């Protein structure tokens, strides 16, 4: 799953730690999300959507399956 969390974080001038604190996760979780190593829960995706004021599908994109 692709995402643009890093871009949204930069637009809002948040560090990874700032973002983690705002949505109640660890900085390591944000790092893993940005690296594409972690697929968020629905609740986490909705928290990010609300914080960035963007629909979930503008933050996350399913990659085509081969």
Coordinates of C-alpha atoms in Angstrom, one line a residue:
X1 CA 0.0 0.0 0.0
X2 CA 1.4 3.4 -1.0
X3 CA 0.8 6.5 1.0
X4 CA 1.7 10.2 1.1
X5 CA 2.0 10.6 4.8
X6 CA 5.5 12.1 4.6
X7 CA 4.2 14.7 2.1
X8 CA 1.2 15.5 4.3
X9 CA 3.4 15.7 7.3
X10 CA 5.8 18.2 5.6
X11 CA 2.8 20.3 4.4
X12 CA 1.6 20.5 8.0
X13 CA 5.2 21.1 9.3
X14 CA 5.0 18.0 11.6
X15 CA 8.0 15.9 12.7
X16 CA 7.4 12.2 12.9
X17 CA 7.2 12.6 16.7
X18 CA 4.7 15.4 16.4
X19 CA 2.4 13.3 14.2
X20 CA 2.8 10.3 16.4
X21 CA 1.8 12.3 19.5
X22 CA -1.2 13.8 17.7
X23 CA -2.7 10.4 16.7
X24 CA -1.5 8.4 19.7
X25 CA 1.1 6.0 18.2
X26 CA 4.9 5.8 18.4
X27 CA 7.3 7.6 16.2
X28 CA 8.5 4.1 15.0
X29 CA 4.9 3.4 13.8
X30 CA 5.0 6.6 11.7
X31 CA 8.4 5.6 10.3
X32 CA 7.1 2.2 9.4
X33 CA 4.0 3.7 7.8
X34 CA 6.1 6.1 5.7
X35 CA 8.4 3.3 4.6
X36 CA 5.5 1.1 3.5
X37 CA 6.3 -1.5 6.1
X38 CA 3.1 -1.2 8.0
X39 CA -0.5 -1.2 6.9
X40 CA -2.6 0.9 9.2
X41 CA -5.8 -0.2 10.9
X42 CA -9.0 1.5 9.8
X43 CA -9.0 3.6 13.0
X44 CA -5.5 4.8 12.4
X45 CA -6.2 5.6 8.7
X46 CA -9.3 7.6 9.8
X47 CA -7.3 9.5 12.4
X48 CA -4.8 10.5 9.8
X49 CA -7.6 11.5 7.4
X50 CA -9.2 13.7 10.0
X51 CA -5.9 15.3 11.1
X52 CA -4.8 16.1 7.5
X53 CA -8.4 17.0 6.4
X54 CA -8.1 14.6 3.4
X55 CA -10.2 11.6 2.4
X56 CA -8.5 8.3 3.2
X57 CA -8.1 7.5 -0.4
X58 CA -6.0 10.7 -0.9
X59 CA -3.6 9.5 1.8
X60 CA -3.5 5.8 1.0
X61 CA -3.5 4.0 -2.3
X62 CA -3.8 0.3 -3.0
X63 CA -1.1 -1.0 -5.3
X64 CA -2.2 -3.2 -8.2
X65 CA -1.9 -6.9 -7.5
X66 CA 0.0 -9.0 -10.1

